[in-house]
Amino acid sequence: MSQVTLNINGQTHTVDVPSDMPLLWALRDTLNLTGTKYSCGTGVCGTCTVLINGTPMRSCVMPAISMAGAEITTIEGLDPSGNHPVQRAWNDEDVPQCGYCQGGQILTASALLKQNPNPSDQDIDAAMAGVLCRCGTYSRIRKAIKRAAENAAREGGTS
Amino acid sequence: MKISENQKSMNRRSFLKVSILASGALVIGIGCERPSSASTMEQRTWKPNLYVRINTDGTVTIVSKNPEAGQGVKTAFPMVVAECLNVDWKNVSVEQAPLDDRYGRQAIGGSRGTPDGWDDLRIAGTGARYLLTAAAASEWGVPVADCMAEKGAVIHKASGRSRRYESLLEIAATLPVPDVADLKLKSRPEEFELLGTFVPGVDNPKIITGQALFGCDIRLEGMLYAIYEKCPTYAGKVRKANVDQVRKLPGVTHAFVVDGGSDLRGLLPGVAVVAKTWWEAQSARKKLRVEWDTTHSDSTADYDRQAEVLRKEAGETLRTDGDVQRALDSASNVVEASYYYPFVSHANMEPQNCTAVYRESGRMELWAPSQNPKAGRQLISATMDIPEDRIHVNLARIGGGFGRRLRNDFMVEAAWIARETRQPVQLQWSREDDMRHDFYRPAAWHHFTAGVDKNGKMSAFDHHFVTFSKNGETVSGAGLSPDHYPAGLVPNFRLRQSLIETNVPTGPWRSPGHSAYCWAYQSFFDEVALAAERDQLEFRLDLLSRSYGKPPLDLERTSGTLKLAAEKAGWGRRALAANRGMGMAFHFDHGGFVSHVAEVVADGSRITVEKVYSAADVGPIINVSGARHQVEGAVTDALSTAQLEITFANGAATQSNFSDYSLLRINQAPEIECHFIQSDNSPTGLGEPPFAAATPAITNAIFAATGTRIRELPFSRSGVSAAPR
């Protein structure tokens, strides 16, 4: 077991975890932050995506102890009131079906728009290709990202 | 069945019951009379299956009885109540019901939610509205007919007086409950204000902020986490397991063998490892060594060998109309082709899981993402000898159903582990467990021979269907009805069936049967039309223009969807570049009529599915967003699944994770344009119907673009791959 202090959604948590425990399970089982989901455990599906210093990464393959000092954002922390332009667009376009992959989708989309406020179709496909949706909400994801980009531009950018 | 006929012929007697709570809220339940030999009022059993709670603050709480798996009922059903109650949707909140016998059927599947719920939901909303209107009228001393209800208030038309529902609750509770037969239920799209609009899902606020909703998100005080290791070749028993060693590993609290039974749908033999975190349980599993007594060694290679032998046999004749052989002998043209598709997995994004706690009192409580929680409760009761009324099931939101969660193996496993350990425990299957212990959609072979007469009409259709069985009975998902088209659409028809025994678990997979064999039929129709030198649309509409004996499906509604999809796609009106192609298919299943026209672009053998035009007829649409979701989702699912397969070797599934079962990604997903024919019929569901015709529409388009006829799935077997857009 190793101790590590994690900075999650602006709060610090000091936890004792097995040294090989991925961040995903430290979040879900040690800290009861269940917004980040498990689906493949091998970094292939993107469901477990969190932002590490603003970059989307797969929490299921990153040891928790290697995340000390990083700024970790989970879906719970993007905007708890649900007012981030991506979250609002996600609701306005009614993107989710079962909803299980959507945390990973939303975080990835928010990172895309921060880095590229006016993405083309190809930009969207390239950025979002890492997060699977078995229910098939892809066409809505594209629409919602475009809508979020428009709204954000009107309101002065995404934070 | 037309709407007015349906209301008259409701063969259950539904009635309302009203009561007032201590808080002042008015509760409306809808009951239905169970048939019984005694028909006096005193002996009718009231079993309410819906609750509407009108609160003193003007908000309305509607209880959603069915599990939500992304098919949208948690939003759509309350919308129907709100529509008939005439309240503002923004004042509605929705609660998920637990498993409770008072609600009647709480299973999801078969696209039955909408058709089964349509009457009762409207009755609950309308009855409450009538009652509240009568309450206001009695307060004002005016005839009820002079009042109307809108946006949560009753208005006296002549004087303009109005009273909000929440001010009428106590009076309403004292009035006689309206007779269901007297209620005029809204049924036509023209009457709807809320229904037919685009309404975002009621759980969206929680989903977008990561709040706990799914079975795996439940956290209980002192909860442990478990894995359950089973025999990879299904139902093998544990001969030996090093549980003593595993028990000593970091974080592990329990490790034990479970004897289980041999029913693939029940508690199978295995080893449970329980730990303080799931990671520690899963890590301990890597050191687990189990010797299994295996029972079979089924393999795809062996199935293929058997299929090849059976192909040459006659098979069992299931149906024969006219004289197929004579019609083939005298045909102008005979078309022969064989089709094959593999086993596929459900691949729910949320792997199977269940949380259970067994209390000292003998009460078992579970949080289950199940599509049929009542069957799960029965399974636990029968397996563990616990009375059903000591088992309480909370219904978690489900991360994808598609038929997998109609099997409750994960429920009985969690319950068993909870009782063994006497701790709250969350059983979480790994992705590998999920993919290897699925109830797969079975593979099949179709050998078609069709005769085309001198007028270009399909005069004969012979079909040898090779499918899977257990002890001589087709397994779940492997059957084919002898009444399926083109039986009834051609004068000479024969269906023959051969069986291959299988030991692997199979089960319902989104539109069981249909989602697989529609591809074979509609691809072969394409070949016949081509041989007859007829346009694909014209050939199909002609096929649907007459029946021989009882029509196998409603010809007019089916043709209606095909014509609309073709019109929206510009079939026959657009000149396409040489590497572009369009293809079409129609189908009917689970109450819904859906046709698709797909448009693809080819770059050698790399295909991009650019767009699919879809037309569906399921009667009135409740939630336009939800309806489109099902069409969009099914088309995407079809393209995804057409590129996937599960194979077996030495009795076990070969694939285990998304790296060898690669679901479609966003960059391959087509645009989908949905159109709905809101015909004058009672509404039916959309969870399944849009799937079946999507695969053949796409592969027919691929043929049009490339000249390559795909006769084997997945695509890779036919040398084709789907490229990003």
CSV table of N, CA and C in Angstrom, one decimal, chain B residues 110-188:
chain,number,residue,atom,x,y,z
B,110,GLY,N,-38.7,-6.5,-25.7
B,110,GLY,CA,-39.8,-6.8,-26.7
B,110,GLY,C,-40.5,-5.5,-27.2
B,111,SER,N,-39.9,-4.4,-26.9
B,111,SER,CA,-40.5,-3.1,-27.3
B,111,SER,C,-41.9,-3.0,-26.8
B,112,ARG,N,-42.2,-3.6,-25.7
B,112,ARG,CA,-43.6,-3.6,-25.2
B,112,ARG,C,-44.0,-2.5,-24.3
B,113,GLY,N,-43.0,-1.7,-23.8
B,113,GLY,CA,-43.3,-0.7,-22.8
B,113,GLY,C,-44.4,0.3,-23.3
B,114,THR,N,-44.2,0.9,-24.5
B,114,THR,CA,-45.1,1.8,-25.0
B,114,THR,C,-46.5,1.2,-25.3
B,115,PRO,N,-46.6,0.1,-26.0
B,115,PRO,CA,-47.9,-0.4,-26.3
B,115,PRO,C,-48.6,-0.9,-25.0
B,116,ASP,N,-47.9,-1.5,-24.1
B,116,ASP,CA,-48.5,-2.0,-22.9
B,116,ASP,C,-49.0,-0.8,-21.9
B,117,GLY,N,-48.2,0.3,-21.9
B,117,GLY,CA,-48.5,1.3,-21.0
B,117,GLY,C,-49.4,2.4,-21.5
B,118,TRP,N,-49.6,2.5,-22.7
B,118,TRP,CA,-50.4,3.6,-23.4
B,118,TRP,C,-51.7,3.8,-22.7
B,119,ASP,N,-52.5,2.8,-22.5
B,119,ASP,CA,-53.9,3.0,-22.0
B,119,ASP,C,-53.8,3.4,-20.5
B,120,ASP,N,-53.1,2.7,-19.7
B,120,ASP,CA,-53.1,3.0,-18.3
B,120,ASP,C,-52.5,4.4,-18.0
B,121,LEU,N,-51.5,4.8,-18.7
B,121,LEU,CA,-50.9,6.1,-18.5
B,121,LEU,C,-51.9,7.2,-18.8
B,122,ARG,N,-52.6,7.0,-19.9
B,122,ARG,CA,-53.6,8.0,-20.3
B,122,ARG,C,-54.7,8.1,-19.3
B,123,ILE,N,-55.1,6.9,-18.8
B,123,ILE,CA,-56.2,6.8,-17.9
B,123,ILE,C,-55.8,7.5,-16.6
B,124,ALA,N,-54.6,7.3,-16.1
B,124,ALA,CA,-54.2,7.9,-14.9
B,124,ALA,C,-54.2,9.4,-15.0
B,125,GLY,N,-53.7,9.9,-16.1
B,125,GLY,CA,-53.6,11.4,-16.3
B,125,GLY,C,-55.0,12.0,-16.5
B,126,THR,N,-55.8,11.3,-17.3
B,126,THR,CA,-57.1,11.9,-17.7
B,126,THR,C,-58.1,11.8,-16.5
B,127,GLY,N,-58.0,10.7,-15.8
B,127,GLY,CA,-58.9,10.5,-14.6
B,127,GLY,C,-58.6,11.5,-13.6
B,128,ALA,N,-57.3,11.8,-13.3
B,128,ALA,CA,-57.0,12.8,-12.3
B,128,ALA,C,-57.5,14.2,-12.8
B,129,ARG,N,-57.3,14.4,-14.1
B,129,ARG,CA,-57.8,15.7,-14.6
B,129,ARG,C,-59.3,15.9,-14.4
B,130,TYR,N,-60.0,14.9,-14.8
B,130,TYR,CA,-61.5,14.9,-14.6
B,130,TYR,C,-61.9,15.2,-13.2
B,131,LEU,N,-61.2,14.5,-12.3
B,131,LEU,CA,-61.5,14.7,-10.9
B,131,LEU,C,-61.2,16.1,-10.4
B,132,LEU,N,-60.1,16.7,-10.8
B,132,LEU,CA,-59.8,18.0,-10.4
B,132,LEU,C,-60.7,19.0,-11.0
B,133,THR,N,-61.1,18.8,-12.2
B,133,THR,CA,-62.1,19.7,-12.9
B,133,THR,C,-63.4,19.6,-12.1
B,134,ALA,N,-63.8,18.4,-11.8
B,134,ALA,CA,-65.1,18.3,-11.0
B,134,ALA,C,-65.0,18.9,-9.7
B,135,ALA,N,-63.8,18.9,-9.1
B,135,ALA,CA,-63.6,19.5,-7.8
B,135,ALA,C,-63.8,21.0,-7.9
B,136,ALA,N,-63.2,21.6,-8.9
B,136,ALA,CA,-63.3,23.1,-9.1
B,136,ALA,C,-64.8,23.4,-9.4
B,137,ALA,N,-65.4,22.6,-10.3
B,137,ALA,CA,-66.8,22.9,-10.7
B,137,ALA,C,-67.7,22.9,-9.4
B,138,SER,N,-67.4,21.9,-8.6
B,138,SER,CA,-68.3,21.8,-7.4
B,138,SER,C,-68.1,23.0,-6.4
B,139,GLU,N,-66.8,23.5,-6.3
B,139,GLU,CA,-66.6,24.7,-5.5
B,139,GLU,C,-67.3,25.9,-6.1
B,140,TRP,N,-67.3,26.0,-7.4
B,140,TRP,CA,-67.9,27.2,-8.0
B,140,TRP,C,-69.4,27.0,-8.2
B,141,GLY,N,-69.9,25.8,-8.0
B,141,GLY,CA,-71.3,25.5,-8.3
B,141,GLY,C,-71.7,25.6,-9.7
B,142,VAL,N,-70.9,25.2,-10.6
B,142,VAL,CA,-71.1,25.3,-12.0
B,142,VAL,C,-71.0,23.9,-12.6
B,143,PRO,N,-71.6,23.7,-13.8
B,143,PRO,CA,-71.5,22.4,-14.4
B,143,PRO,C,-70.1,22.1,-14.8
B,144,VAL,N,-69.7,20.8,-14.7
B,144,VAL,CA,-68.3,20.4,-15.1
B,144,VAL,C,-68.1,20.7,-16.5
B,145,ALA,N,-69.1,20.6,-17.4
B,145,ALA,CA,-68.9,20.8,-18.8
B,145,ALA,C,-68.5,22.3,-19.1
B,146,ASP,N,-68.8,23.2,-18.2
B,146,ASP,CA,-68.4,24.6,-18.4
B,146,ASP,C,-67.0,24.9,-18.0
B,147,CYS,N,-66.3,23.9,-17.5
B,147,CYS,CA,-64.9,24.1,-17.1
B,147,CYS,C,-63.9,23.3,-17.9
B,148,MET,N,-62.7,23.8,-18.0
B,148,MET,CA,-61.6,23.1,-18.7
B,148,MET,C,-60.4,23.2,-17.8
B,149,ALA,N,-59.4,22.3,-18.1
B,149,ALA,CA,-58.2,22.3,-17.3
B,149,ALA,C,-57.0,22.5,-18.3
B,150,GLU,N,-56.1,23.4,-17.8
B,150,GLU,CA,-54.9,23.6,-18.7
B,150,GLU,C,-53.8,24.1,-17.8
B,151,LYS,N,-52.6,23.6,-18.1
B,151,LYS,CA,-51.4,24.0,-17.4
B,151,LYS,C,-51.5,24.0,-15.8
B,152,GLY,N,-52.2,22.9,-15.3
B,152,GLY,CA,-52.2,22.7,-13.9
B,152,GLY,C,-53.3,23.6,-13.2
B,153,ALA,N,-54.2,24.1,-14.0
B,153,ALA,CA,-55.3,24.9,-13.3
B,153,ALA,C,-56.6,24.5,-14.0
B,154,VAL,N,-57.7,24.7,-13.3
B,154,VAL,CA,-59.0,24.5,-13.8
B,154,VAL,C,-59.6,25.9,-14.1
B,155,ILE,N,-60.2,26.1,-15.2
B,155,ILE,CA,-60.8,27.4,-15.6
B,155,ILE,C,-62.2,27.3,-15.9
B,156,HIS,N,-63.0,28.2,-15.3
B,156,HIS,CA,-64.4,28.3,-15.7
B,156,HIS,C,-64.5,29.2,-16.9
B,157,LYS,N,-64.9,28.6,-18.0
B,157,LYS,CA,-64.7,29.4,-19.3
B,157,LYS,C,-65.5,30.7,-19.3
B,158,ALA,N,-66.8,30.6,-18.8
B,158,ALA,CA,-67.6,31.8,-18.9
B,158,ALA,C,-67.1,33.0,-18.1
B,159,SER,N,-66.7,32.7,-16.9
B,159,SER,CA,-66.3,33.8,-16.0
B,159,SER,C,-64.8,34.1,-15.9
B,160,GLY,N,-64.0,33.1,-16.4
B,160,GLY,CA,-62.6,33.3,-16.4
B,160,GLY,C,-62.0,33.0,-15.0
B,161,ARG,N,-62.8,32.5,-14.1
B,161,ARG,CA,-62.3,32.2,-12.8
B,161,ARG,C,-61.3,31.0,-13.0
B,162,SER,N,-60.3,30.9,-12.2
B,162,SER,CA,-59.4,29.7,-12.3
B,162,SER,C,-58.9,29.3,-10.9
B,163,ARG,N,-58.6,28.0,-10.7
B,163,ARG,CA,-58.0,27.5,-9.5
B,163,ARG,C,-57.0,26.5,-9.9
B,164,ARG,N,-55.8,26.6,-9.2
B,164,ARG,CA,-54.7,25.7,-9.5
B,164,ARG,C,-55.1,24.4,-8.8
B,165,TYR,N,-54.6,23.3,-9.5
B,165,TYR,CA,-54.8,22.0,-9.0
B,165,TYR,C,-54.5,21.8,-7.5
B,166,GLU,N,-53.4,22.4,-7.1
B,166,GLU,CA,-53.0,22.2,-5.7
B,166,GLU,C,-53.9,22.8,-4.7
B,167,SER,N,-54.8,23.6,-5.1
B,167,SER,CA,-55.8,24.2,-4.2
B,167,SER,C,-57.1,23.4,-4.2
B,168,LEU,N,-57.1,22.3,-4.9
B,168,LEU,CA,-58.3,21.5,-5.1
B,168,LEU,C,-58.2,20.1,-4.5
B,169,LEU,N,-57.1,19.8,-3.9
B,169,LEU,CA,-56.7,18.4,-3.6
B,169,LEU,C,-57.7,17.8,-2.6
B,170,GLU,N,-57.9,18.5,-1.6
B,170,GLU,CA,-58.8,17.9,-0.5
B,170,GLU,C,-60.2,17.7,-1.0
B,171,ILE,N,-60.7,18.6,-1.9
B,171,ILE,CA,-62.1,18.4,-2.4
B,171,ILE,C,-62.0,17.2,-3.4
B,172,ALA,N,-61.0,17.2,-4.2
B,172,ALA,CA,-61.0,16.1,-5.2
B,172,ALA,C,-61.0,14.7,-4.5
B,173,ALA,N,-60.3,14.6,-3.4
B,173,ALA,CA,-60.2,13.3,-2.7
B,173,ALA,C,-61.6,12.9,-2.2
B,174,THR,N,-62.5,13.8,-2.1
B,174,THR,CA,-63.8,13.3,-1.5
B,174,THR,C,-64.8,13.0,-2.6
B,175,LEU,N,-64.5,13.3,-3.9
B,175,LEU,CA,-65.5,13.1,-5.0
B,175,LEU,C,-65.5,11.7,-5.5
B,176,PRO,N,-66.6,11.3,-6.1
B,176,PRO,CA,-66.6,9.9,-6.7
B,176,PRO,C,-65.5,9.8,-7.8
B,177,VAL,N,-64.8,8.7,-7.8
B,177,VAL,CA,-63.8,8.5,-8.8
B,177,VAL,C,-64.5,8.2,-10.2
B,178,PRO,N,-64.0,8.9,-11.2
B,178,PRO,CA,-64.6,8.7,-12.5
B,178,PRO,C,-64.4,7.2,-13.0
B,179,ASP,N,-65.4,6.8,-13.7
B,179,ASP,CA,-65.4,5.4,-14.3
B,179,ASP,C,-64.5,5.5,-15.5
B,180,VAL,N,-63.6,4.6,-15.7
B,180,VAL,CA,-62.7,4.6,-16.8
B,180,VAL,C,-63.4,4.7,-18.1
B,181,ALA,N,-64.5,4.0,-18.2
B,181,ALA,CA,-65.2,4.0,-19.5
B,181,ALA,C,-65.8,5.4,-19.9
B,182,ASP,N,-65.9,6.3,-18.9
B,182,ASP,CA,-66.4,7.6,-19.2
B,182,ASP,C,-65.3,8.6,-19.6
B,183,LEU,N,-64.1,8.2,-19.5
B,183,LEU,CA,-63.0,9.1,-19.8
B,183,LEU,C,-62.7,9.1,-21.3
B,184,LYS,N,-62.6,10.4,-21.8
B,184,LYS,CA,-62.3,10.5,-23.2
B,184,LYS,C,-60.8,10.7,-23.3
B,185,LEU,N,-60.1,9.7,-23.8
B,185,LEU,CA,-58.6,9.7,-23.8
B,185,LEU,C,-58.1,10.4,-25.0
B,186,LYS,N,-57.1,11.3,-24.9
B,186,LYS,CA,-56.4,11.8,-26.1
B,186,LYS,C,-55.8,10.7,-26.8
B,187,SER,N,-55.8,10.7,-28.1
B,187,SER,CA,-55.2,9.6,-28.9
B,187,SER,C,-54.6,10.0,-30.2
B,188,ARG,N,-54.9,11.2,-30.7
B,188,ARG,CA,-54.4,11.6,-32.0
B,188,ARG,C,-53.3,12.7,-31.9
